[in-house]
Short mmCIF file of C-alpha atoms and ligand atoms in Angstrom, two decimals:
data_model
loop_
_atom_site.label_atom_id
_atom_site.label_comp_id
_atom_site.label_asym_id
_atom_site.label_seq_id
_atom_site.Cartn_x
_atom_site.Cartn_y
_atom_site.Cartn_z
CA MET A 1 -82.09 -20.58 -28.81
CA ALA A 2 -81.76 -16.87 -29.07
CA ASP A 3 -83.64 -14.85 -26.35
CA ILE A 4 -87.23 -15.13 -26.87
CA PRO A 5 -89.67 -12.20 -26.72
CA TRP A 6 -92.55 -12.88 -24.26
CA GLN A 7 -94.16 -9.58 -23.31
CA ALA A 8 -97.34 -8.56 -25.27
CA GLY A 9 -100.36 -10.48 -23.89
CA ASP A 10 -102.76 -9.51 -26.86
CA ALA A 11 -100.32 -10.75 -29.52
CA TYR A 12 -99.24 -13.79 -27.69
CA GLU A 13 -103.04 -14.76 -27.53
CA ALA A 14 -103.69 -14.12 -31.32
CA TYR A 15 -100.41 -16.09 -32.06
CA MET A 16 -100.65 -19.21 -29.68
CA GLY A 17 -102.66 -18.63 -26.67
CA ARG A 18 -105.96 -19.21 -28.53
CA TRP A 19 -104.46 -22.86 -29.39
CA SER A 20 -103.00 -23.77 -26.18
CA ARG A 21 -106.47 -22.89 -24.55
CA HIS A 22 -107.87 -26.00 -26.56
CA VAL A 23 -105.09 -28.36 -25.60
CA ALA A 24 -105.59 -27.20 -22.04
CA GLN A 25 -109.12 -27.91 -21.98
CA LEU A 26 -108.35 -31.69 -22.93
CA PHE A 27 -105.44 -31.71 -20.46
CA VAL A 28 -107.18 -30.57 -17.58
CA ALA A 29 -109.87 -33.06 -18.32
CA TRP A 30 -107.38 -35.86 -18.39
CA LEU A 31 -105.93 -34.74 -14.92
CA GLY A 32 -109.49 -35.24 -13.43
CA VAL A 33 -108.63 -33.25 -10.50
CA PRO A 34 -111.83 -32.32 -8.69
CA GLY A 35 -112.92 -28.68 -7.61
CA GLY A 36 -111.70 -26.89 -4.36
CA ARG A 37 -107.87 -27.77 -4.83
CA ARG A 38 -104.83 -25.66 -4.58
CA TRP A 39 -103.30 -25.23 -8.18
CA LEU A 40 -99.93 -23.63 -9.48
CA ASP A 41 -99.53 -23.00 -13.13
CA VAL A 42 -95.83 -22.43 -13.98
CA GLY A 43 -94.88 -20.51 -17.19
CA CYS A 44 -98.68 -19.47 -16.95
CA GLY A 45 -98.37 -16.88 -19.65
CA THR A 46 -101.65 -15.10 -20.30
CA GLY A 47 -103.66 -17.78 -18.67
CA ALA A 48 -104.57 -20.34 -21.29
CA LEU A 49 -104.15 -23.34 -19.01
CA SER A 50 -105.27 -21.42 -15.82
CA ALA A 51 -108.59 -20.54 -17.26
CA GLN A 52 -109.61 -24.16 -17.75
CA ILE A 53 -109.02 -25.31 -14.18
CA PRO A 54 -112.38 -25.86 -12.51
CA GLU A 55 -113.15 -24.11 -9.38
CA PRO A 56 -109.86 -23.92 -7.58
CA ALA A 57 -109.57 -22.96 -3.93
CA LEU A 58 -106.39 -21.29 -4.94
CA ILE A 59 -104.57 -20.75 -8.02
CA VAL A 60 -101.06 -19.24 -8.29
CA GLY A 61 -99.52 -18.42 -11.52
CA VAL A 62 -95.58 -17.99 -12.22
CA ASP A 63 -93.97 -16.45 -15.16
CA ARG A 64 -90.84 -14.70 -16.09
CA SER A 65 -92.67 -12.08 -18.04
CA HIS A 66 -94.37 -9.20 -16.37
CA GLY A 67 -96.55 -8.27 -19.37
CA PHE A 68 -97.99 -11.74 -19.60
CA LEU A 69 -98.56 -11.97 -15.90
CA SER A 70 -100.55 -8.51 -15.92
CA ALA A 71 -102.86 -10.52 -18.67
CA TRP A 72 -103.02 -13.32 -16.66
CA GLN A 73 -103.82 -11.65 -13.29
CA GLY A 74 -106.68 -10.08 -15.00
CA GLY A 75 -107.99 -13.37 -16.31
CA SER A 76 -108.74 -11.70 -19.52
CA ARG A 77 -110.20 -13.40 -22.48
CA PRO A 78 -108.63 -13.07 -25.85
CA PRO A 79 -110.62 -11.13 -28.29
CA ALA A 80 -109.68 -13.93 -31.00
CA ASP A 81 -110.80 -16.68 -28.81
CA LYS A 82 -114.45 -17.12 -29.37
CA HIS A 83 -115.01 -20.72 -28.39
CA GLN A 84 -114.41 -20.81 -24.62
CA SER A 85 -116.73 -22.94 -22.56
CA ARG A 86 -119.72 -21.25 -20.85
CA ARG A 87 -118.09 -22.11 -17.52
CA ASP A 88 -114.93 -20.16 -18.25
CA THR A 89 -116.98 -17.24 -19.38
CA ALA A 90 -118.99 -17.24 -16.11
CA ARG A 91 -115.83 -17.20 -14.15
CA THR A 92 -114.27 -14.45 -15.90
CA GLN A 93 -117.52 -12.36 -15.45
CA ALA A 94 -117.43 -13.07 -11.86
CA GLY A 95 -113.98 -11.26 -11.76
CA PRO A 96 -110.77 -12.50 -10.31
CA ALA A 97 -108.37 -10.29 -8.52
CA PRO A 98 -107.52 -7.21 -10.47
CA ALA A 99 -104.08 -6.54 -11.93
CA GLN A 100 -101.77 -4.25 -10.30
CA ALA A 101 -99.57 -1.88 -12.24
CA GLY A 102 -95.86 -2.28 -12.31
CA PRO A 103 -93.35 -5.28 -12.26
CA ALA A 104 -93.84 -5.91 -8.46
CA PRO A 105 -92.19 -9.28 -7.47
CA VAL A 106 -95.63 -10.30 -6.04
CA GLN A 107 -98.69 -9.05 -7.85
CA ALA A 108 -101.40 -10.14 -5.53
CA GLY A 109 -105.07 -9.09 -5.65
CA PRO A 110 -107.53 -9.11 -2.89
CA ALA A 111 -107.79 -12.80 -2.18
CA PRO A 112 -110.56 -13.84 0.17
CA ALA A 113 -109.56 -15.28 3.36
CA ARG A 114 -111.35 -18.61 4.11
CA ALA A 115 -111.13 -20.58 7.15
CA GLY A 116 -108.78 -23.80 6.72
CA SER A 117 -107.65 -22.31 3.45
CA PRO A 118 -104.16 -22.78 2.18
CA GLU A 119 -101.10 -20.72 2.41
CA VAL A 120 -97.97 -20.10 0.13
CA GLN A 121 -94.94 -18.37 1.28
CA ALA A 122 -93.77 -16.21 -1.71
CA ASP A 123 -90.74 -13.90 -1.63
CA GLY A 124 -90.91 -13.70 2.14
CA ARG A 125 -94.43 -12.57 1.97
CA ARG A 126 -97.48 -14.71 3.07
CA VAL A 127 -100.19 -15.47 0.48
CA GLN A 128 -103.08 -16.40 2.51
CA GLY A 129 -106.59 -17.54 1.72
CA GLY A 130 -107.96 -18.55 -1.75
CA GLY A 131 -108.18 -16.64 -4.81
CA ARG A 132 -105.75 -15.67 -7.79
CA TRP A 133 -102.11 -14.73 -7.24
CA GLY A 134 -99.55 -13.94 -9.88
CA LEU A 135 -95.86 -14.08 -9.17
CA VAL A 136 -92.97 -13.06 -11.26
CA GLY A 137 -90.54 -15.90 -11.00
CA ASP A 138 -88.42 -18.62 -12.70
CA ALA A 139 -89.69 -22.17 -13.21
CA ALA A 140 -86.08 -23.57 -12.27
CA GLY A 141 -86.16 -21.63 -8.90
CA LEU A 142 -89.99 -21.08 -7.76
CA PRO A 143 -90.49 -18.28 -5.08
CA LEU A 144 -92.56 -20.76 -3.11
CA ALA A 145 -92.46 -22.82 -0.03
CA ASP A 146 -92.33 -26.67 -0.09
CA ALA A 147 -95.21 -28.90 -0.44
CA ARG A 148 -98.34 -26.43 -0.81
CA PHE A 149 -100.21 -27.49 -3.88
CA ASP A 150 -102.60 -30.24 -4.87
CA ALA A 151 -101.81 -29.76 -8.59
CA VAL A 152 -98.96 -28.49 -10.19
CA VAL A 153 -99.20 -27.72 -13.96
CA SER A 154 -97.27 -26.17 -16.89
CA GLY A 155 -98.58 -25.50 -20.42
CA LEU A 156 -96.08 -24.96 -23.44
CA ALA A 157 -93.42 -23.75 -21.21
CA LEU A 158 -90.94 -26.39 -20.03
CA ASN A 159 -88.96 -26.40 -23.45
CA PHE A 160 -88.22 -22.68 -22.87
CA VAL A 161 -86.50 -23.20 -19.84
CA PRO A 162 -82.66 -23.61 -19.87
CA ARG A 163 -82.62 -26.74 -17.68
CA PRO A 164 -86.04 -28.34 -17.72
CA GLU A 165 -85.11 -31.22 -15.28
CA ALA A 166 -84.30 -28.54 -12.61
CA ALA A 167 -87.83 -26.93 -13.32
CA VAL A 168 -89.45 -30.49 -12.91
CA ALA A 169 -87.62 -30.81 -9.66
CA GLU A 170 -89.03 -27.47 -8.52
CA LEU A 171 -92.63 -28.27 -9.61
CA SER A 172 -92.23 -31.55 -7.41
CA ARG A 173 -90.78 -29.63 -4.36
CA VAL A 174 -93.62 -27.47 -4.00
CA ALA A 175 -96.28 -30.00 -4.52
CA ALA A 176 -97.90 -31.71 -1.65
CA PRO A 177 -97.56 -35.53 -0.89
CA GLY A 178 -99.92 -37.23 -3.40
CA ALA A 179 -100.16 -34.08 -5.54
CA VAL A 180 -100.33 -34.35 -9.18
CA ILE A 181 -97.57 -32.60 -11.36
CA ALA A 182 -98.43 -32.43 -14.95
CA ALA A 183 -97.33 -30.67 -18.33
CA TYR A 184 -97.67 -30.55 -21.89
CA VAL A 185 -95.48 -29.16 -24.87
CA TRP A 186 -95.97 -29.20 -28.45
CA ASP A 187 -94.74 -32.21 -30.51
CA TYR A 188 -92.62 -29.81 -32.50
CA ALA A 189 -90.73 -32.37 -34.48
CA ASN A 190 -94.00 -34.07 -35.82
CA GLY A 191 -97.10 -32.53 -34.68
CA MET A 192 -96.97 -28.70 -35.46
CA PRO A 193 -97.55 -27.98 -39.07
CA MET A 194 -98.09 -24.24 -38.33
CA MET A 195 -94.61 -23.84 -37.37
CA ARG A 196 -93.21 -26.55 -39.57
CA HIS A 197 -94.35 -24.77 -42.74
CA PHE A 198 -93.15 -21.46 -41.36
CA TRP A 199 -89.57 -22.77 -40.56
CA ALA A 200 -89.50 -24.75 -43.89
CA ALA A 201 -90.03 -21.33 -45.67
CA ALA A 202 -87.62 -19.55 -43.49
CA ALA A 203 -84.91 -22.26 -43.94
CA GLU A 204 -85.05 -22.24 -47.77
CA LEU A 205 -84.44 -18.42 -47.68
CA ASP A 206 -81.81 -18.58 -44.76
CA PRO A 207 -79.52 -21.55 -44.79
CA GLY A 208 -77.98 -20.36 -41.47
CA LEU A 209 -81.15 -20.92 -39.56
CA GLY A 210 -79.98 -23.91 -37.71
CA GLU A 211 -81.87 -24.77 -34.44
CA ARG A 212 -83.85 -21.53 -34.43
CA ASP A 213 -86.16 -23.92 -36.42
CA GLU A 214 -88.17 -25.29 -33.48
CA SER A 215 -88.61 -28.86 -34.88
CA LEU A 216 -84.87 -29.04 -34.45
CA GLY A 217 -84.29 -26.92 -31.35
CA TYR A 218 -87.08 -28.58 -29.56
CA ALA A 219 -86.93 -32.03 -30.83
CA PHE A 220 -86.52 -33.26 -27.53
CA CYS A 221 -90.14 -32.48 -26.79
CA ARG A 222 -91.38 -36.17 -26.88
CA ASP A 223 -93.31 -38.35 -24.66
CA ASP A 224 -90.25 -40.65 -23.58
CA VAL A 225 -88.27 -37.57 -22.63
CA LEU A 226 -91.15 -35.99 -20.60
CA ALA A 227 -91.55 -39.48 -18.85
CA GLY A 228 -87.95 -39.59 -18.07
CA TRP A 229 -87.87 -36.32 -16.46
CA TRP A 230 -90.87 -37.16 -14.38
CA SER A 231 -89.32 -40.42 -13.18
CA ASP A 232 -86.10 -38.73 -12.51
CA ALA A 233 -87.61 -36.35 -10.12
CA GLY A 234 -89.01 -39.35 -8.35
CA LEU A 235 -92.60 -39.08 -9.41
CA HIS A 236 -94.81 -42.14 -9.36
CA ALA A 237 -97.73 -43.25 -11.73
CA VAL A 238 -96.04 -41.37 -14.71
CA THR A 239 -98.36 -41.54 -17.74
CA THR A 240 -98.25 -39.71 -21.09
CA ARG A 241 -100.62 -38.97 -23.71
CA ARG A 242 -100.88 -37.35 -27.04
CA ILE A 243 -103.39 -34.47 -27.36
CA GLU A 244 -104.48 -33.40 -30.87
CA ILE A 245 -106.54 -30.17 -31.69
CA PRO A 246 -107.73 -28.81 -34.90
CA MET A 247 -106.14 -25.38 -36.07
CA PHE A 248 -108.69 -23.67 -38.40
CA PHE A 249 -107.53 -20.36 -39.99
CA ARG A 250 -110.17 -18.52 -42.16
CA ASP A 251 -107.90 -17.39 -44.88
CA PHE A 252 -104.01 -16.77 -45.20
CA ASP A 253 -104.24 -13.31 -43.45
CA ASP A 254 -105.58 -15.21 -40.38
CA PHE A 255 -102.68 -17.53 -40.49
CA TRP A 256 -99.99 -14.85 -41.10
CA THR A 257 -100.96 -11.71 -39.07
CA PRO A 258 -100.25 -13.43 -35.74
CA PHE A 259 -96.80 -13.89 -36.77
CA LEU A 260 -96.03 -10.21 -37.01
CA GLY A 261 -97.00 -9.86 -33.25
CA GLY A 262 -93.37 -10.40 -32.15
CA GLN A 263 -94.06 -12.99 -29.44
CA GLY A 264 -92.28 -16.39 -29.35
CA PRO A 265 -89.52 -17.95 -31.37
CA ALA A 266 -91.18 -17.62 -34.90
CA PRO A 267 -92.45 -14.29 -34.66
CA GLY A 268 -89.22 -13.00 -32.90
CA TYR A 269 -87.22 -14.49 -35.92
CA LEU A 270 -89.63 -12.70 -38.23
CA ALA A 271 -89.17 -9.27 -36.63
CA SER A 272 -85.62 -9.57 -37.14
CA ARG A 273 -85.78 -9.82 -40.81
CA SER A 274 -85.82 -6.96 -43.09
CA PRO A 275 -89.16 -6.02 -44.88
CA ALA A 276 -88.06 -7.54 -48.20
CA GLN A 277 -87.17 -10.82 -46.36
CA GLN A 278 -90.25 -10.85 -44.46
CA HIS A 279 -92.12 -10.43 -47.85
CA ASP A 280 -90.21 -13.37 -49.43
CA LEU A 281 -90.85 -15.42 -46.41
CA ARG A 282 -94.76 -14.71 -46.51
CA GLU A 283 -95.02 -15.45 -50.24
CA SER A 284 -93.09 -18.63 -49.82
CA LEU A 285 -95.28 -19.70 -46.90
CA ARG A 286 -98.50 -18.69 -48.82
CA HIS A 287 -97.33 -21.43 -51.47
CA ARG A 288 -96.52 -24.05 -49.05
CA LEU A 289 -99.66 -24.11 -46.93
CA PRO A 290 -102.61 -26.45 -47.84
CA VAL A 291 -104.99 -23.49 -48.73
CA ARG A 292 -108.56 -24.90 -49.49
CA ALA A 293 -110.46 -23.57 -52.61
CA ASP A 294 -112.55 -21.43 -50.05
CA GLY A 295 -109.28 -19.89 -48.96
CA ALA A 296 -109.35 -21.47 -45.41
CA ILE A 297 -106.37 -23.46 -43.84
CA ALA A 298 -107.22 -26.58 -41.71
CA LEU A 299 -104.48 -28.00 -39.93
CA THR A 300 -103.93 -30.56 -36.77
CA ALA A 301 -101.59 -29.87 -34.06
CA ALA A 302 -100.35 -32.28 -31.45
CA ALA A 303 -99.05 -31.77 -27.90
CA TRP A 304 -97.26 -34.38 -25.70
CA ALA A 305 -98.76 -34.48 -22.04
CA VAL A 306 -97.26 -35.93 -19.16
CA GLN A 307 -98.46 -36.53 -15.21
CA GLY A 308 -97.31 -38.32 -12.40
CA ARG A 309 -97.83 -38.39 -8.53
CA LYS A 310 -95.77 -37.02 -5.74
CA PRO A 311 -95.11 -39.89 -3.29
CA GLY A 312 -96.65 -39.75 0.12
C1 SAM B 401 -95.43 -20.48 -25.03
S1 SAM B 401 -95.65 -19.48 -23.44
C2 SAM B 401 -96.95 -20.65 -22.71
C3 SAM B 401 -97.84 -19.77 -21.83
C4 SAM B 401 -99.10 -20.57 -21.27
N1 SAM B 401 -98.88 -21.38 -20.26
C5 SAM B 401 -99.94 -21.07 -22.57
O1 SAM B 401 -100.13 -22.47 -22.54
O2 SAM B 401 -100.21 -20.20 -23.47
C6 SAM B 401 -94.32 -19.89 -22.66
C7 SAM B 401 -94.38 -19.11 -21.33
O3 SAM B 401 -93.18 -19.37 -20.44
C8 SAM B 401 -92.62 -18.47 -19.91
N2 SAM B 401 -91.29 -18.80 -19.57
C9 SAM B 401 -90.09 -19.00 -20.30
N3 SAM B 401 -89.04 -19.05 -19.41
C10 SAM B 401 -89.45 -19.33 -18.23
C11 SAM B 401 -88.90 -19.64 -17.18
N4 SAM B 401 -87.48 -20.00 -17.09
N5 SAM B 401 -89.53 -19.51 -15.73
C12 SAM B 401 -90.93 -19.09 -15.81
N6 SAM B 401 -91.50 -18.85 -17.11
C13 SAM B 401 -90.95 -18.93 -18.24
C14 SAM B 401 -92.76 -17.36 -20.82
O4 SAM B 401 -92.59 -16.03 -20.13
C15 SAM B 401 -94.18 -17.71 -21.22
O5 SAM B 401 -95.17 -16.87 -20.89
#
């Protein structure tokens, strides 16, 4: 895959974050981790998954994108997302650690220190107490000490890491004995019609597209592959499940406009095309989509999820 743009949090939220939040809600419920635990969210982006975590004692987000981490650090709600649970809204209003300007290696807010609270070593600095901490880092080389978290999760990110197996080994390394380690990715090959229609229209106009088409480039995002990575990392009680969510678009513009935000593979590809090519792609897509008589578009998306336990 070519370099993928991840930078503008608002544009990402409108394009993908709003859907990841719905998967995350079902995913976190599936994990069944009680409140008061130490969580790590790798490839945390703007916080779609972190926002669903119930009452963590500590939550650390790691991402390569400074821009996304700023949004994560603020715990901001996307303007496009009007369907969040009351619990989430209450937590956002309670106000997590404020964002700090600039691409500091550790962006940490004033985490309240508590007796008996966990500690995390990050880039040589000591993160103490509970609260919310955002770190710039690579999933395949986490800036964290061993065995510190009760739950290590990742949403829609592992397929973007050049060596996902190395990332899974890292997720395991920083997990405490007995911790749950879990992730989800889109079922790009068979469960992402939003992108399938986009790439089908693109391929018709650009025969050289190849594996930029995510249904080809990320065809490895399957339950058996995820289970293999988890087992190879030495994790126990490995299980997978398919998570389906409805994707509802008011009209074609509601579908199309987020692709113009430039975040992720398809919007990044679109931005690389000329205005005339973008126009042709848009019109081809308009005719491919199952637009209802009232103008709305209703799709179903599916993600594969995996979880396992660190021995001990
Ligand atoms: C599709 S977004 C998912 C964000 C968020 N977890 C969600 O579910 O909406 C992919 C995220 O992975 C991050 N990412 C990509 N490669 C990474 C790497 N090697 N290490 C850490 N984060 C990475 C990107 O910056 C981006 O935030």
